[in-house]
Short mmCIF file of C-alpha atoms and ligand atoms in Angstrom, two decimals:
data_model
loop_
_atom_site.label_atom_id
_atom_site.label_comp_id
_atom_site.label_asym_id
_atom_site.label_seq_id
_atom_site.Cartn_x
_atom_site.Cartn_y
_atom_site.Cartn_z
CA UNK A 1 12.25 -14.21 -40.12
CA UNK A 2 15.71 -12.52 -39.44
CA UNK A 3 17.51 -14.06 -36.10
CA UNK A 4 19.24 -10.98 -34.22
CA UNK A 5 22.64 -10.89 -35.47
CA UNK A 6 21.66 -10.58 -39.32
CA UNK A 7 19.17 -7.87 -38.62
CA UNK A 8 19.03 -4.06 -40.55
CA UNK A 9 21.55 -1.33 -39.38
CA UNK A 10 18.16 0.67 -39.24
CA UNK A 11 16.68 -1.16 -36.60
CA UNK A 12 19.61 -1.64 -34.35
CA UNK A 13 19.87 2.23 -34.22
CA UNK A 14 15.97 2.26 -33.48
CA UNK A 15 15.67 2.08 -29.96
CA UNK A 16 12.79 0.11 -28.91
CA UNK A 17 10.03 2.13 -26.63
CA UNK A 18 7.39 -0.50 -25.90
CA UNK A 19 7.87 -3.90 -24.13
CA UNK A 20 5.11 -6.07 -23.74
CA UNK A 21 5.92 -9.12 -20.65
CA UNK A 22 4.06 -12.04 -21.41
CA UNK A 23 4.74 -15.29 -18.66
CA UNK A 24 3.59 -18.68 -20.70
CA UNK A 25 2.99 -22.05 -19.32
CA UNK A 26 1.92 -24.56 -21.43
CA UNK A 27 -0.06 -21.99 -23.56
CA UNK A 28 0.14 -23.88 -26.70
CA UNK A 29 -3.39 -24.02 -27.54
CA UNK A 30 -3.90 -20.49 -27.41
CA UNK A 31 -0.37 -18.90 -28.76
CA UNK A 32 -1.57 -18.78 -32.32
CA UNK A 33 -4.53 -16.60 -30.62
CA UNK A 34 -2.84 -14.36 -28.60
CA UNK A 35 -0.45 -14.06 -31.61
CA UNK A 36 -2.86 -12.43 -33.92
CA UNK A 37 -4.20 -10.24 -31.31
CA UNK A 38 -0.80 -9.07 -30.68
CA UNK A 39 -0.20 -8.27 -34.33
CA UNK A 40 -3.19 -6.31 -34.53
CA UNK A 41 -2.59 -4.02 -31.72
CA UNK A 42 0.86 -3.26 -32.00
CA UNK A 43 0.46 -2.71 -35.71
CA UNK A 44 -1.84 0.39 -34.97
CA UNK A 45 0.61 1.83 -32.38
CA UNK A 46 3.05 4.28 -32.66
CA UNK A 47 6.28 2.78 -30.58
CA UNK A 48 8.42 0.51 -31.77
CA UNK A 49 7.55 -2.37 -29.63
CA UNK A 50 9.17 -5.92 -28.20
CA UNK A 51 7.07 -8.76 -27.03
CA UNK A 52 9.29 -10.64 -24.28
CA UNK A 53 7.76 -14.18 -23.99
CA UNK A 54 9.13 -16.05 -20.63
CA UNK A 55 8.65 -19.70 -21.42
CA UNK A 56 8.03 -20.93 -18.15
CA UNK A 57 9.42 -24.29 -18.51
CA UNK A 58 6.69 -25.61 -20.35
CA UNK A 59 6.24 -28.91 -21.01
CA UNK A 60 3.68 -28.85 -24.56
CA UNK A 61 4.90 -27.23 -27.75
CA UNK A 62 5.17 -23.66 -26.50
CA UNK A 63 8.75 -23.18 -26.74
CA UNK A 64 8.85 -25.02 -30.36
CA UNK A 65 5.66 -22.69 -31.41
CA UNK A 66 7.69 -19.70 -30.15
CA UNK A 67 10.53 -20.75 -32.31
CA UNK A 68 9.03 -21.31 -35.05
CA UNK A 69 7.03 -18.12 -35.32
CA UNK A 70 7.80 -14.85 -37.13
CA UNK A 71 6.63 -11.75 -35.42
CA UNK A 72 4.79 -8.99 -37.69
CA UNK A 73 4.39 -5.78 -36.27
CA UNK A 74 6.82 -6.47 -33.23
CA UNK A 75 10.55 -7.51 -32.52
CA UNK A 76 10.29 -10.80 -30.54
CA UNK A 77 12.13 -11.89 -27.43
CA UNK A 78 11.59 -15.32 -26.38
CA UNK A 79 13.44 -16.69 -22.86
CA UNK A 80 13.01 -20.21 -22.03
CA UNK A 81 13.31 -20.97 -18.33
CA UNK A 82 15.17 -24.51 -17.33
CA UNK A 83 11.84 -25.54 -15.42
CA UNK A 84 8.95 -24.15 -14.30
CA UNK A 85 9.57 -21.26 -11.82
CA UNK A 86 5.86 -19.87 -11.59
CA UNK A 87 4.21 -17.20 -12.47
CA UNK A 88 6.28 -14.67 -10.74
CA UNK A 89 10.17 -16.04 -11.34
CA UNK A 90 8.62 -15.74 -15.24
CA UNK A 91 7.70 -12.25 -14.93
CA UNK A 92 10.97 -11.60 -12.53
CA UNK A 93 12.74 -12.53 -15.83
CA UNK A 94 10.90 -11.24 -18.45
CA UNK A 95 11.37 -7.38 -16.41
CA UNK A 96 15.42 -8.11 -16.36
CA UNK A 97 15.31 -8.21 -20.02
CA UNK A 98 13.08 -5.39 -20.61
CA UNK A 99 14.54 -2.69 -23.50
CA UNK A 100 11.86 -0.98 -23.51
CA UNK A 101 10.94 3.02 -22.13
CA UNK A 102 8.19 1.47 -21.01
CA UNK A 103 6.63 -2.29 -19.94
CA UNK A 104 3.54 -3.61 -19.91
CA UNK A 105 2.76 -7.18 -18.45
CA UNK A 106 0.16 -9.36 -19.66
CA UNK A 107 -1.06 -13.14 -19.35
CA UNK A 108 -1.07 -15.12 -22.81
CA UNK A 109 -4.40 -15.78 -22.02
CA UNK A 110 -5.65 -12.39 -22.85
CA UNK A 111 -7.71 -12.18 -19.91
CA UNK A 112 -5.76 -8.84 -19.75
CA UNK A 113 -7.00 -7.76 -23.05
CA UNK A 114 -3.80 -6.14 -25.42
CA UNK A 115 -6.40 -4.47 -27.10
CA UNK A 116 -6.14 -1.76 -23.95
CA UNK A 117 -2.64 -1.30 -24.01
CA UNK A 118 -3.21 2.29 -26.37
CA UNK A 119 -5.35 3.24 -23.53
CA UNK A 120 -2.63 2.59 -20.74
CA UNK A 121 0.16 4.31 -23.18
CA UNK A 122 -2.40 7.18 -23.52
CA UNK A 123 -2.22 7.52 -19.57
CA UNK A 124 2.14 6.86 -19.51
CA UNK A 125 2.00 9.69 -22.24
CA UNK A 126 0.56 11.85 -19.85
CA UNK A 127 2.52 11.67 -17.35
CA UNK A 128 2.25 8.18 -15.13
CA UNK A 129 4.91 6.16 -14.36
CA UNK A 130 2.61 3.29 -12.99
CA UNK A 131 -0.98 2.55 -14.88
CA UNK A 132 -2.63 0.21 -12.83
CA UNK A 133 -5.69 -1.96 -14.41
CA UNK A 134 -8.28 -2.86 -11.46
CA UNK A 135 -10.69 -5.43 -12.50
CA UNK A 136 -14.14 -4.15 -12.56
CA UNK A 137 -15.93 -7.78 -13.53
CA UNK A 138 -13.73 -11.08 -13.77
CA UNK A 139 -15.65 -12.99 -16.16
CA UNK A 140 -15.19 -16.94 -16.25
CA UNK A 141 -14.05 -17.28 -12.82
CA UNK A 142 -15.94 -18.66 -9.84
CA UNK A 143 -18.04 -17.34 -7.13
CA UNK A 144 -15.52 -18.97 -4.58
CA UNK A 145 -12.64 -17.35 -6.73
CA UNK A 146 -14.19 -13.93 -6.83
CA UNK A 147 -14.83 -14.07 -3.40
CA UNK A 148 -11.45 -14.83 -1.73
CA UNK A 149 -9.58 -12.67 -4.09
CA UNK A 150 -11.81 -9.98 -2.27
CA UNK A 151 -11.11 -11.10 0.82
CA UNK A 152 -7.69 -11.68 0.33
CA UNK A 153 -6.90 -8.08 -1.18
CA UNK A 154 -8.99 -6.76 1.89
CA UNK A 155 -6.69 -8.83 4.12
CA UNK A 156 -3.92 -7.25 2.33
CA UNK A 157 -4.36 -3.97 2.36
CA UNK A 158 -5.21 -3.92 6.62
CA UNK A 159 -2.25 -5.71 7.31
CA UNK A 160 0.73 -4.41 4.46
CA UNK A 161 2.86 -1.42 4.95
CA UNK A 162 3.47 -1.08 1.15
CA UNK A 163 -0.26 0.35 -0.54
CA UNK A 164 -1.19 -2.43 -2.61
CA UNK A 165 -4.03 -1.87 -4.55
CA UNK A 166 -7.42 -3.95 -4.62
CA UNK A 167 -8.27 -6.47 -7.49
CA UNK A 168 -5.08 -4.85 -9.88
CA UNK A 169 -3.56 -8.01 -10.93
CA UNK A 170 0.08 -8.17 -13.15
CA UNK A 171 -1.87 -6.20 -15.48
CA UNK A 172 0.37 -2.64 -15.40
CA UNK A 173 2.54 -0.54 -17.58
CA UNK A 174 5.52 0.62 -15.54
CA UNK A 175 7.62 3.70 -16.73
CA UNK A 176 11.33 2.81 -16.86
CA UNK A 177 12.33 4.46 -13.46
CA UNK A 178 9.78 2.22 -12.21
CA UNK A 179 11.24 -1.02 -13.89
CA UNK A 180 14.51 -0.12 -12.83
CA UNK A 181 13.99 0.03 -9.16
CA UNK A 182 12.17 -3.19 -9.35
CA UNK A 183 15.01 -5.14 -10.94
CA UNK A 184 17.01 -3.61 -8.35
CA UNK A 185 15.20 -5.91 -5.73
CA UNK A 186 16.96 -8.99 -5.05
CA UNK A 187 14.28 -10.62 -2.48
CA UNK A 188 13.63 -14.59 -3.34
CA UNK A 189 10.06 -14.13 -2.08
CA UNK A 190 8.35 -12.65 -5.13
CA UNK A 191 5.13 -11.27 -4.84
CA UNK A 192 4.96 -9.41 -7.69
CA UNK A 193 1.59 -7.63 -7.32
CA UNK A 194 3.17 -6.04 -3.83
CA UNK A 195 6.42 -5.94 -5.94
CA UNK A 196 4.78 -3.76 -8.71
CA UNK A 197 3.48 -1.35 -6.06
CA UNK A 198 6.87 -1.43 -4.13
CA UNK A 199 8.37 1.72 -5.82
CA UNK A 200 5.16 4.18 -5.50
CA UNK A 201 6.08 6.57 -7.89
CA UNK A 202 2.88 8.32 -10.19
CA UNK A 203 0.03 6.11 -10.19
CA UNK A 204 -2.88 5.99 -12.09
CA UNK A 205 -5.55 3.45 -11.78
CA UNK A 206 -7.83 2.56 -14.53
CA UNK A 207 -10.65 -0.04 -14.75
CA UNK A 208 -11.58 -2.81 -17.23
CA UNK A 209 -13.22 -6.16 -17.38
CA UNK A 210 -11.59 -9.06 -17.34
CA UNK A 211 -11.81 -11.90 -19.73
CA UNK A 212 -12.10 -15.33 -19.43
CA UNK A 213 -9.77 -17.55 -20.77
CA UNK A 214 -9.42 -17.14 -24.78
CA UNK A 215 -8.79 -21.62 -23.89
CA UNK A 216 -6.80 -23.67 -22.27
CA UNK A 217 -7.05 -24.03 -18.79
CA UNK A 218 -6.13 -21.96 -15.35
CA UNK A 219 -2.69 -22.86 -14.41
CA UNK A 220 -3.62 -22.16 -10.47
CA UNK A 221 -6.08 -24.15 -8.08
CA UNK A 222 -6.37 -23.21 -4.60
CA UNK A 223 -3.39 -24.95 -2.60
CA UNK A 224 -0.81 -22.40 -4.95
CA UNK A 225 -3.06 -19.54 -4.43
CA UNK A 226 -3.45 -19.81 -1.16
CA UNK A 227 0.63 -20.13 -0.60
CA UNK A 228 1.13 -16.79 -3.74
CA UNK A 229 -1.88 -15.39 -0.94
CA UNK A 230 0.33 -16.52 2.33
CA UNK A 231 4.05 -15.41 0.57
CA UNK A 232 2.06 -11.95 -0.20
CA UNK A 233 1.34 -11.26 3.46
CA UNK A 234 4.73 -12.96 4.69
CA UNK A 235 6.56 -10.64 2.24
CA UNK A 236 4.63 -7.00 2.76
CA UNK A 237 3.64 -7.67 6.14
CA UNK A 238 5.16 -8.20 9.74
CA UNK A 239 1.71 -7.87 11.29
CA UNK A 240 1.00 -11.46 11.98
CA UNK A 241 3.94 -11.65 14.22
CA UNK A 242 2.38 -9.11 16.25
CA UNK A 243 -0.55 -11.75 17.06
CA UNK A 244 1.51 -13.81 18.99
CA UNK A 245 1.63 -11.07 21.40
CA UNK A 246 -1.97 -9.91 21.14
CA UNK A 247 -2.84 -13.50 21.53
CA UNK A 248 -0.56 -14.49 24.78
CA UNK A 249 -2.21 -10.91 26.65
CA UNK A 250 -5.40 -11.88 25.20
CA UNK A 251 -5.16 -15.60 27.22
CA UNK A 252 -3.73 -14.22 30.25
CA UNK A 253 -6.23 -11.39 30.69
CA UNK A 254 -8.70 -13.96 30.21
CA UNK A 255 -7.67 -16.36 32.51
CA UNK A 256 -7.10 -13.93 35.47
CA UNK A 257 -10.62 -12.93 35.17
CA UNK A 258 -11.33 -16.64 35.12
CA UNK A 259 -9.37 -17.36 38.06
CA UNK A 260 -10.84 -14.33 40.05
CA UNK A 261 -14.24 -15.82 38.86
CA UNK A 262 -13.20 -19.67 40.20
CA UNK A 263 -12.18 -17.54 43.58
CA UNK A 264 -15.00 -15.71 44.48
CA UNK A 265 -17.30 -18.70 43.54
CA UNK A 266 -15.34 -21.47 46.31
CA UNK A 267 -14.81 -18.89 48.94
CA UNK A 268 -18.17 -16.74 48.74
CA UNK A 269 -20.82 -19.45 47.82
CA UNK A 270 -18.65 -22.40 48.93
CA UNK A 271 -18.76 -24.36 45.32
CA UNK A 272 -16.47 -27.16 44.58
CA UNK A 273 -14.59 -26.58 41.12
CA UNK A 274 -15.55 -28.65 38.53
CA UNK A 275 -12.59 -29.75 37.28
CA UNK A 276 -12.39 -31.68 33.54
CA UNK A 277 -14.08 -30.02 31.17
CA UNK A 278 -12.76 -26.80 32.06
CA UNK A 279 -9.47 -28.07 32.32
CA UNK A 280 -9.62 -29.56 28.55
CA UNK A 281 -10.98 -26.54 27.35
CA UNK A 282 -8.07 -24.76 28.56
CA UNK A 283 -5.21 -26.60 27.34
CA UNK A 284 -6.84 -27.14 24.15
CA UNK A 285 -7.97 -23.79 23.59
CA UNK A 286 -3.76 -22.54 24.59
CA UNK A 287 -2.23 -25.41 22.92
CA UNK A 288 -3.88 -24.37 19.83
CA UNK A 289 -2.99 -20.98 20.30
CA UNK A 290 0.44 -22.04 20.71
CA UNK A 291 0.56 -24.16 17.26
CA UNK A 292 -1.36 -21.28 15.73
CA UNK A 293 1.70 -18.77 16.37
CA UNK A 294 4.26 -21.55 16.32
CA UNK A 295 3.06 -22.54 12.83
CA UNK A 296 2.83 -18.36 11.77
CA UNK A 297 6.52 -18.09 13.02
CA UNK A 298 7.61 -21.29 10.80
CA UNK A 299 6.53 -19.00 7.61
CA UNK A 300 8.62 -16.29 8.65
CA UNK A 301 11.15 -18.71 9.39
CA UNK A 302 10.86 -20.78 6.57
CA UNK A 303 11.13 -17.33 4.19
CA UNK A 304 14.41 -16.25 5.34
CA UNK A 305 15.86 -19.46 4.82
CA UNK A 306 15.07 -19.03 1.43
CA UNK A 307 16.46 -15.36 1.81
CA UNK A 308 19.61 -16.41 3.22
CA UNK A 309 20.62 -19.52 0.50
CA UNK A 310 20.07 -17.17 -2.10
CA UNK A 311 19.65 -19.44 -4.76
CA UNK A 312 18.47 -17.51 -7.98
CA UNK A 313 14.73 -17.09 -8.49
CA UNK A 314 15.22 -18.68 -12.41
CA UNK A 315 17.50 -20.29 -14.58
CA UNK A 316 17.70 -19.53 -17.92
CA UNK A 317 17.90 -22.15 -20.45
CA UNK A 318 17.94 -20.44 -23.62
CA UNK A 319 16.82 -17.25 -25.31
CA UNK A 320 16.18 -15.94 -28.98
CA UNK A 321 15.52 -12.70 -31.27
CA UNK A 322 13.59 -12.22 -33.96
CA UNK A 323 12.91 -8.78 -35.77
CA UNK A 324 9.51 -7.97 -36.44
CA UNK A 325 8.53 -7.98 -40.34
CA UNK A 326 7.05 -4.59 -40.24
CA UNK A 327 7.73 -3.03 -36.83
CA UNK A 328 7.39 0.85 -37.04
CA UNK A 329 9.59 3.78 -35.74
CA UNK A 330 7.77 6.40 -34.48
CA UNK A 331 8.19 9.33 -31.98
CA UNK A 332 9.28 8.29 -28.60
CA UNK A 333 8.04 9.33 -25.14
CA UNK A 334 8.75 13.31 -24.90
CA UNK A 335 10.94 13.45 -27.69
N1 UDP B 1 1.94 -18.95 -15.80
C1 UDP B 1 3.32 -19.12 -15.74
N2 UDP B 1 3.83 -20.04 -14.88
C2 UDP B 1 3.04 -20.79 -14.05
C3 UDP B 1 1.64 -20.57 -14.11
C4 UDP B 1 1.12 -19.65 -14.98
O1 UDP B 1 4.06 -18.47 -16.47
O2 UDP B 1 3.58 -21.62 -13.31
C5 UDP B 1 1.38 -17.95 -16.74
C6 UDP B 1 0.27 -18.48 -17.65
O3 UDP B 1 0.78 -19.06 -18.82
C7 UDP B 1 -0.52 -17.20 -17.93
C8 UDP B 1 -0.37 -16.41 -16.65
O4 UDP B 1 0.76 -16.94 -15.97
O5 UDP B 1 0.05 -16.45 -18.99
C9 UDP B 1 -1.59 -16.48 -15.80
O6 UDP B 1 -1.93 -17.83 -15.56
P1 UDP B 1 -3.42 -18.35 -15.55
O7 UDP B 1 -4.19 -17.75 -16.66
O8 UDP B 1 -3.39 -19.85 -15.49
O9 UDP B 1 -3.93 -17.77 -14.15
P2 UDP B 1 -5.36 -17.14 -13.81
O10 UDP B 1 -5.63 -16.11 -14.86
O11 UDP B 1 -6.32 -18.27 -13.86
O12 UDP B 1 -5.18 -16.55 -12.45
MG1 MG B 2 -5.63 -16.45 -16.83
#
């Protein structure tokens, strides 16, 4: 194990070409795992390669394990957040720090297997500045999880401006063009599978199926997918704003026919309106309206206070690098 500052003249003049991302959250259990696998792969590749691992303010042995390990195969990076963030603050972090020519993200889990990751360099090599992985089959996940991912991605892609593709997750390697206009975007908000897509640039989408969990457990239930769902749509999308207004034409339209309805029925066949239940109907049916836009307002609202304190999206508590025992120096993108 050599800390940064004591490391080889030879590897400080190798640039590195390959960063992996990796967010962790109380991923103790499975770090030895996702070690090995990481060993593996980036032992058979040609670029030198960094794993960045964003503590995200975890509160098991994570940070201690990351410590105390000693890379083979890859130079480690290991940033410790001063709580937990989420999910996307992590990966906001982990891009900022990025030395790479390339990036690819992945969960610690390895339901994003890193044994793809030649597969997804094959596809950069040729030419893509984005590789996007699209789930074909999400194993170990639930039928009610399956399903409003779908729906939510289908949601998505109706109502955002930006093209965000369906079921790709963090799961990408971005060229460095692509990286760099991303850390370039100082929004709070961060969705980062909308993020990701932001810049457009060469895409190329390829499938694979998604693991379960190597152990552990999921670090989301549905209340903070649900809000990642409702900051996704607040962030790419001014549609729902636009309901409001489809809504209030939508009511009045209604009730003139209504009240050309109530008309014709006292003066032509004399009836007496009946007055309660309709009347109930109505103001329930428009004050619920009215809460429903009030309430969609309030997240738009809500958002740009966050915007406008500009607070920072993560703190960093403390950071570390370790050379890789047996990293190797190969060819680099085009050269
Ligand atoms: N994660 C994180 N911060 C959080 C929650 C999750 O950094 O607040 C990391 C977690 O350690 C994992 C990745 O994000 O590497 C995906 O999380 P998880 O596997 O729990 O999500 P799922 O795959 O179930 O959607
Ligand atoms: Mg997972």
């Amino acid at each position: 194990m050599h800390i940064v500052d004591s490391v080889s003249s030879e590897t400080l003049e190798s640039p590195i070409q390959l960063s992996l991302v990796i967010p962790v959250y109380n991923e103790a259990e499975i770090l030895p795992q996702l070690f090995l696998r990481l060993e593996k792969v980036t032992q058979s590749l040609d670029f030198k390669t960094e794993v960045i691992l964003v503590d995200d303010g975890s509160s098991d042995s994570t940070w201690l394990d990351i410590q105390h390990y000693s890379p083979k195969g890859f130079d480690l990076h290991g940033i410790t957040l001063s709580r937990n963030f989420g999910k996307e603050a992590a990966l906001t972090s982990g891009l900022k720090a990025v030395a790479g020519e390339a990036v690819i993200i992945l969960d610690a889990d390895c339901q994003d297997p890193p044994e793809l990751i030649p597969v997804m360099l094959e596809a950069w090599q040729e030419g893509a500045d984005l590789v996007n992985m699209k789930r074909r089959v999400r194993r170990g996940e639930s039928w009610l999880k399956r399903k409003s991912a779908s729906i939510f991605y289908r949601i998505l892609g109706v109502l955002s401006e930006t093209p965000i593709p369906e079921n790709v997750g963090d799961f990408r390697l971005l060229n460095r063009p692509v990286i760099d206009e991303i850390n370039q975007l100082g929004e709070r908000n961060r969705y980062m599978k909308g993020i990701l897509s932001w810049p457009g640039f060469n895409q190329v989408t390829l499938e694979y199926d998604r693991e379960a969990r190597m152990g552990g457990t999921t670090k989301w239930n549905y209340w903070k997918l649900f809000y990642l769902a409702l900051s996704g749509i607040t962030a790419f999308s001014n549609k729902p704003l636009m309901l409001a207004s489809w809504m209030g034409a939508m009511v009045a339209f209604s009730s003139f026919i209504y009240g050309a309805w109530v008309l014709i029925k006292t003066l032509i066949f004399g009836e007496v309106v009946s007055g309660y239940p309709s009347m109930m109907v109505v103001i329930l049916f428009i004050g619920g309206i009215q809460l429903i836009t009030i309430g969609i307002l309030g997240e738009y609202v809500g958002r740009i206070f966050t915007e406008v304190k500009g607070r920072p999206n993560y703190v960093i508590r403390k950071s570390l690098k370790k050379q890789g025992s047996s990293s190797q120096l190969k060819s680099i993108k085009g050269a």
